[in-house]
Structure formats: C-alpha cells, structure tokens
Amino acid sequence: VPIPAGTVPFLKQYRDVLRPVLLKGRSPLFFINRFGRKVTPRSVELLLQNKCAELGFRKHITPHKLRHSYATHML
C-alpha cells in the first residue's frame, strides 16, 4: 500500500513519541490503543466520526469511504 510522503512524518512522530507512551510492555502491533491493545475497526470509525463532527463535516464519512476514494483516486 503506497503511503503519501506527507504522511511519513506523522507516522514517525507517532512511532517515536505517542506509541511509547501508550505501550505498556512490548507489542508487535504498530497501532495500539490507550490500553496497549490493537486498534479495532470500530474505534477507528468512532475516531473518524468524532473528528468529522468536530470539523463540522455534514456528510457521514467512514474508513471504507476513505479507502474507496483513495483507491479511485489512484486509478
């Protein structure tokens, strides 16, 4: 899966700063929740819904719609 160049600094910041704070012990998972467990699809959907509401988006946006839009854009 291609990662846009602008995303790389955010992934590095997560890896170097936030993930160690979240991580309690060792985990092979890259994305973890505040309990050090795997991030669930539902938690991603809720996070996206909350952020969209905070930004005032009126359309219902889901991770699936974002994946579909990205895949269509890559064609």
mmCIF file of N, CA and C in Angstrom:
data_model
loop_
_atom_site.group_PDB
_atom_site.id
_atom_site.type_symbol
_atom_site.label_atom_id
_atom_site.label_comp_id
_atom_site.label_asym_id
_atom_site.label_seq_id
_atom_site.Cartn_x
_atom_site.Cartn_y
_atom_site.Cartn_z
ATOM 1 N N VAL A 1 0.854 -1.172 0.000
ATOM 2 C CA VAL A 1 0.000 0.000 0.000
ATOM 3 C C VAL A 1 0.898 1.232 0.000
ATOM 4 N N PRO A 2 0.731 2.099 -0.987
ATOM 5 C CA PRO A 2 1.559 3.306 -1.018
ATOM 6 C C PRO A 2 1.193 4.259 0.125
ATOM 7 N N ILE A 3 2.197 4.867 0.692
ATOM 8 C CA ILE A 3 1.994 5.849 1.760
ATOM 9 C C ILE A 3 2.414 7.206 1.218
ATOM 10 N N PRO A 4 1.498 8.174 1.201
ATOM 11 C CA PRO A 4 1.866 9.507 0.720
ATOM 12 C C PRO A 4 3.026 10.080 1.534
ATOM 13 N N ALA A 5 3.924 10.773 0.861
ATOM 14 C CA ALA A 5 5.122 11.320 1.517
ATOM 15 C C ALA A 5 4.770 12.214 2.706
ATOM 16 N N GLY A 6 3.675 12.950 2.609
ATOM 17 C CA GLY A 6 3.269 13.836 3.696
ATOM 18 C C GLY A 6 2.820 13.101 4.948
ATOM 19 N N THR A 7 2.531 11.815 4.820
ATOM 20 C CA THR A 7 2.079 11.008 5.951
ATOM 21 C C THR A 7 3.248 10.478 6.773
ATOM 22 N N VAL A 8 4.380 10.299 6.144
ATOM 23 C CA VAL A 8 5.545 9.688 6.800
ATOM 24 C C VAL A 8 5.970 10.435 8.070
ATOM 25 N N PRO A 9 6.068 11.768 8.067
ATOM 26 C CA PRO A 9 6.461 12.450 9.313
ATOM 27 C C PRO A 9 5.486 12.195 10.471
ATOM 28 N N PHE A 10 4.195 12.083 10.166
ATOM 29 C CA PHE A 10 3.213 11.816 11.218
ATOM 30 C C PHE A 10 3.366 10.404 11.774
ATOM 31 N N LEU A 11 3.654 9.440 10.898
ATOM 32 C CA LEU A 11 3.879 8.067 11.354
ATOM 33 C C LEU A 11 5.133 7.978 12.215
ATOM 34 N N LYS A 12 6.175 8.698 11.826
ATOM 35 C CA LYS A 12 7.408 8.706 12.622
ATOM 36 C C LYS A 12 7.177 9.356 13.983
ATOM 37 N N GLN A 13 6.405 10.443 14.002
ATOM 38 C CA GLN A 13 6.111 11.106 15.271
ATOM 39 C C GLN A 13 5.307 10.173 16.181
ATOM 40 N N TYR A 14 4.328 9.482 15.618
ATOM 41 C CA TYR A 14 3.552 8.511 16.393
ATOM 42 C C TYR A 14 4.478 7.437 16.956
ATOM 43 N N ARG A 15 5.336 6.893 16.093
ATOM 44 C CA ARG A 15 6.243 5.813 16.500
ATOM 45 C C ARG A 15 7.193 6.269 17.608
ATOM 46 N N ASP A 16 7.730 7.473 17.474
ATOM 47 C CA ASP A 16 8.766 7.936 18.395
ATOM 48 C C ASP A 16 8.231 8.593 19.663
ATOM 49 N N VAL A 17 7.040 9.200 19.594
ATOM 50 C CA VAL A 17 6.542 9.975 20.731
ATOM 51 C C VAL A 17 5.316 9.331 21.388
ATOM 52 N N LEU A 18 4.257 9.142 20.628
ATOM 53 C CA LEU A 18 2.998 8.694 21.227
ATOM 54 C C LEU A 18 2.977 7.203 21.543
ATOM 55 N N ARG A 19 3.459 6.378 20.635
ATOM 56 C CA ARG A 19 3.391 4.929 20.841
ATOM 57 C C ARG A 19 4.103 4.492 22.124
ATOM 58 N N PRO A 20 5.303 5.014 22.423
ATOM 59 C CA PRO A 20 5.946 4.614 23.688
ATOM 60 C C PRO A 20 5.121 4.981 24.926
ATOM 61 N N VAL A 21 4.362 6.073 24.845
ATOM 62 C CA VAL A 21 3.514 6.464 25.973
ATOM 63 C C VAL A 21 2.363 5.475 26.131
ATOM 64 N N LEU A 22 1.796 5.051 25.002
ATOM 65 C CA LEU A 22 0.674 4.111 25.033
ATOM 66 C C LEU A 22 1.110 2.699 25.385
ATOM 67 N N LEU A 23 2.316 2.362 24.987
ATOM 68 C CA LEU A 23 2.780 0.986 25.099
ATOM 69 C C LEU A 23 3.109 0.626 26.539
ATOM 70 N N LYS A 24 2.442 -0.402 27.001
ATOM 71 C CA LYS A 24 2.736 -0.935 28.331
ATOM 72 C C LYS A 24 3.304 -2.329 28.099
ATOM 73 N N GLY A 25 4.590 -2.442 28.169
ATOM 74 C CA GLY A 25 5.231 -3.703 27.807
ATOM 75 C C GLY A 25 5.553 -3.692 26.321
ATOM 76 N N ARG A 26 5.751 -4.847 25.762
ATOM 77 C CA ARG A 26 6.105 -4.941 24.344
ATOM 78 C C ARG A 26 4.902 -5.415 23.549
ATOM 79 N N SER A 27 4.813 -4.916 22.332
ATOM 80 C CA SER A 27 3.737 -5.334 21.442
ATOM 81 C C SER A 27 4.265 -5.324 20.019
ATOM 82 N N PRO A 28 3.951 -6.352 19.238
ATOM 83 C CA PRO A 28 4.366 -6.359 17.834
ATOM 84 C C PRO A 28 3.484 -5.451 16.979
ATOM 85 N N LEU A 29 2.398 -4.951 17.562
ATOM 86 C CA LEU A 29 1.466 -4.111 16.814
ATOM 87 C C LEU A 29 2.025 -2.703 16.672
ATOM 88 N N PHE A 30 1.809 -2.093 15.505
ATOM 89 C CA PHE A 30 2.270 -0.717 15.309
ATOM 90 C C PHE A 30 1.254 0.264 15.883
ATOM 91 N N PHE A 31 -0.017 0.092 15.532
ATOM 92 C CA PHE A 31 -1.069 0.966 16.051
ATOM 93 C C PHE A 31 -1.722 0.292 17.246
ATOM 94 N N ILE A 32 -1.684 0.978 18.377
ATOM 95 C CA ILE A 32 -2.272 0.442 19.599
ATOM 96 C C ILE A 32 -3.167 1.502 20.229
ATOM 97 N N ASN A 33 -4.104 1.045 21.058
ATOM 98 C CA ASN A 33 -4.988 1.984 21.740
ATOM 99 C C ASN A 33 -4.375 2.390 23.083
ATOM 100 N N ARG A 34 -5.115 3.142 23.848
ATOM 101 C CA ARG A 34 -4.577 3.637 25.127
ATOM 102 C C ARG A 34 -4.343 2.532 26.147
ATOM 103 N N PHE A 35 -4.863 1.335 25.862
ATOM 104 C CA PHE A 35 -4.660 0.195 26.751
ATOM 105 C C PHE A 35 -3.535 -0.712 26.267
ATOM 106 N N GLY A 36 -2.863 -0.307 25.181
ATOM 107 C CA GLY A 36 -1.781 -1.107 24.630
ATOM 108 C C GLY A 36 -2.258 -2.284 23.802
ATOM 109 N N ARG A 37 -3.537 -2.269 23.443
ATOM 110 C CA ARG A 37 -4.117 -3.349 22.642
ATOM 111 C C ARG A 37 -4.316 -2.886 21.201
ATOM 112 N N LYS A 38 -4.678 -3.838 20.347
ATOM 113 C CA LYS A 38 -4.867 -3.486 18.939
ATOM 114 C C LYS A 38 -6.027 -2.507 18.772
ATOM 115 N N VAL A 39 -5.901 -1.648 17.788
ATOM 116 C CA VAL A 39 -6.953 -0.701 17.442
ATOM 117 C C VAL A 39 -8.001 -1.467 16.637
ATOM 118 N N THR A 40 -9.263 -1.350 17.037
ATOM 119 C CA THR A 40 -10.328 -2.078 16.353
ATOM 120 C C THR A 40 -10.907 -1.240 15.214
ATOM 121 N N PRO A 41 -11.518 -1.892 14.236
ATOM 122 C CA PRO A 41 -12.181 -1.134 13.162
ATOM 123 C C PRO A 41 -13.224 -0.164 13.714
ATOM 124 N N ARG A 42 -13.959 -0.581 14.726
ATOM 125 C CA ARG A 42 -14.991 0.291 15.299
ATOM 126 C C ARG A 42 -14.372 1.515 15.966
ATOM 127 N N SER A 43 -13.252 1.350 16.638
ATOM 128 C CA SER A 43 -12.625 2.503 17.290
ATOM 129 C C SER A 43 -12.122 3.502 16.254
ATOM 130 N N VAL A 44 -11.639 3.013 15.120
ATOM 131 C CA VAL A 44 -11.207 3.913 14.042
ATOM 132 C C VAL A 44 -12.408 4.664 13.489
ATOM 133 N N GLU A 45 -13.520 3.955 13.305
ATOM 134 C CA GLU A 45 -14.727 4.600 12.787
ATOM 135 C C GLU A 45 -15.225 5.678 13.748
ATOM 136 N N LEU A 46 -15.230 5.388 15.040
ATOM 137 C CA LEU A 46 -15.664 6.377 16.033
ATOM 138 C C LEU A 46 -14.731 7.577 16.077
ATOM 139 N N LEU A 47 -13.439 7.333 16.010
ATOM 140 C CA LEU A 47 -12.471 8.423 15.990
ATOM 141 C C LEU A 47 -12.706 9.327 14.782
ATOM 142 N N LEU A 48 -12.926 8.716 13.622
ATOM 143 C CA LEU A 48 -13.181 9.478 12.401
ATOM 144 C C LEU A 48 -14.483 10.263 12.514
ATOM 145 N N GLN A 49 -15.536 9.641 13.031
ATOM 146 C CA GLN A 49 -16.817 10.338 13.193
ATOM 147 C C GLN A 49 -16.674 11.539 14.127
ATOM 148 N N ASN A 50 -15.971 11.355 15.231
ATOM 149 C CA ASN A 50 -15.777 12.451 16.186
ATOM 150 C C ASN A 50 -14.987 13.593 15.568
ATOM 151 N N LYS A 51 -13.935 13.267 14.834
ATOM 152 C CA LYS A 51 -13.117 14.305 14.211
ATOM 153 C C LYS A 51 -13.915 15.047 13.138
ATOM 154 N N CYS A 52 -14.705 14.315 12.350
ATOM 155 C CA CYS A 52 -15.530 14.945 11.315
ATOM 156 C C CYS A 52 -16.564 15.878 11.940
ATOM 157 N N ALA A 53 -17.179 15.453 13.036
ATOM 158 C CA ALA A 53 -18.146 16.304 13.730
ATOM 159 C C ALA A 53 -17.458 17.548 14.280
ATOM 160 N N GLU A 54 -16.279 17.375 14.835
ATOM 161 C CA GLU A 54 -15.502 18.500 15.376
ATOM 162 C C GLU A 54 -15.173 19.516 14.283
ATOM 163 N N LEU A 55 -14.904 19.016 13.077
ATOM 164 C CA LEU A 55 -14.557 19.889 11.954
ATOM 165 C C LEU A 55 -15.780 20.424 11.218
ATOM 166 N N GLY A 56 -16.970 19.970 11.615
ATOM 167 C CA GLY A 56 -18.199 20.480 11.019
ATOM 168 C C GLY A 56 -18.597 19.837 9.704
ATOM 169 N N PHE A 57 -18.065 18.657 9.410
ATOM 170 C CA PHE A 57 -18.460 17.960 8.184
ATOM 171 C C PHE A 57 -19.893 17.469 8.340
ATOM 172 N N ARG A 58 -20.691 17.664 7.317
ATOM 173 C CA ARG A 58 -22.086 17.240 7.374
ATOM 174 C C ARG A 58 -22.285 15.832 6.818
ATOM 175 N N LYS A 59 -21.454 15.420 5.876
ATOM 176 C CA LYS A 59 -21.585 14.086 5.293
ATOM 177 C C LYS A 59 -21.058 13.035 6.265
ATOM 178 N N HIS A 60 -21.673 11.851 6.199
ATOM 179 C CA HIS A 60 -21.223 10.719 7.016
ATOM 180 C C HIS A 60 -20.026 10.077 6.312
ATOM 181 N N ILE A 61 -18.863 10.178 6.916
ATOM 182 C CA ILE A 61 -17.633 9.650 6.329
ATOM 183 C C ILE A 61 -17.202 8.432 7.141
ATOM 184 N N THR A 62 -16.847 7.374 6.433
ATOM 185 C CA THR A 62 -16.401 6.146 7.092
ATOM 186 C C THR A 62 -15.019 5.771 6.571
ATOM 187 N N PRO A 63 -14.289 4.941 7.305
ATOM 188 C CA PRO A 63 -12.999 4.471 6.792
ATOM 189 C C PRO A 63 -13.145 3.786 5.429
ATOM 190 N N HIS A 64 -14.244 3.043 5.247
ATOM 191 C CA HIS A 64 -14.468 2.380 3.956
ATOM 192 C C HIS A 64 -14.577 3.402 2.829
ATOM 193 N N LYS A 65 -15.311 4.475 3.058
ATOM 194 C CA LYS A 65 -15.450 5.517 2.030
ATOM 195 C C LYS A 65 -14.102 6.163 1.726
ATOM 196 N N LEU A 66 -13.287 6.365 2.751
ATOM 197 C CA LEU A 66 -11.960 6.942 2.524
ATOM 198 C C LEU A 66 -11.083 5.995 1.715
ATOM 199 N N ARG A 67 -11.117 4.702 2.035
ATOM 200 C CA ARG A 67 -10.344 3.717 1.263
ATOM 201 C C ARG A 67 -10.811 3.681 -0.179
ATOM 202 N N HIS A 68 -12.121 3.692 -0.376
ATOM 203 C CA HIS A 68 -12.679 3.657 -1.726
ATOM 204 C C HIS A 68 -12.268 4.908 -2.507
ATOM 205 N N SER A 69 -12.373 6.064 -1.879
ATOM 206 C CA SER A 69 -11.983 7.319 -2.538
ATOM 207 C C SER A 69 -10.505 7.313 -2.898
ATOM 208 N N TYR A 70 -9.675 6.829 -1.984
ATOM 209 C CA TYR A 70 -8.236 6.776 -2.242
ATOM 210 C C TYR A 70 -7.933 5.831 -3.399
ATOM 211 N N ALA A 71 -8.565 4.656 -3.389
ATOM 212 C CA ALA A 71 -8.337 3.680 -4.463
ATOM 213 C C ALA A 71 -8.793 4.236 -5.804
ATOM 214 N N THR A 72 -9.928 4.910 -5.822
ATOM 215 C CA THR A 72 -10.427 5.510 -7.060
ATOM 216 C C THR A 72 -9.471 6.586 -7.549
ATOM 217 N N HIS A 73 -8.971 7.385 -6.629
ATOM 218 C CA HIS A 73 -8.036 8.452 -6.991
ATOM 219 C C HIS A 73 -6.736 7.889 -7.566
ATOM 220 N N MET A 74 -6.325 6.712 -7.088
ATOM 221 C CA MET A 74 -5.076 6.112 -7.554
ATOM 222 C C MET A 74 -5.188 5.518 -8.960
ATOM 223 N N LEU A 75 -6.417 5.335 -9.468
ATOM 224 C CA LEU A 75 -6.595 4.758 -10.812
ATOM 225 C C LEU A 75 -6.098 5.661 -11.904
#
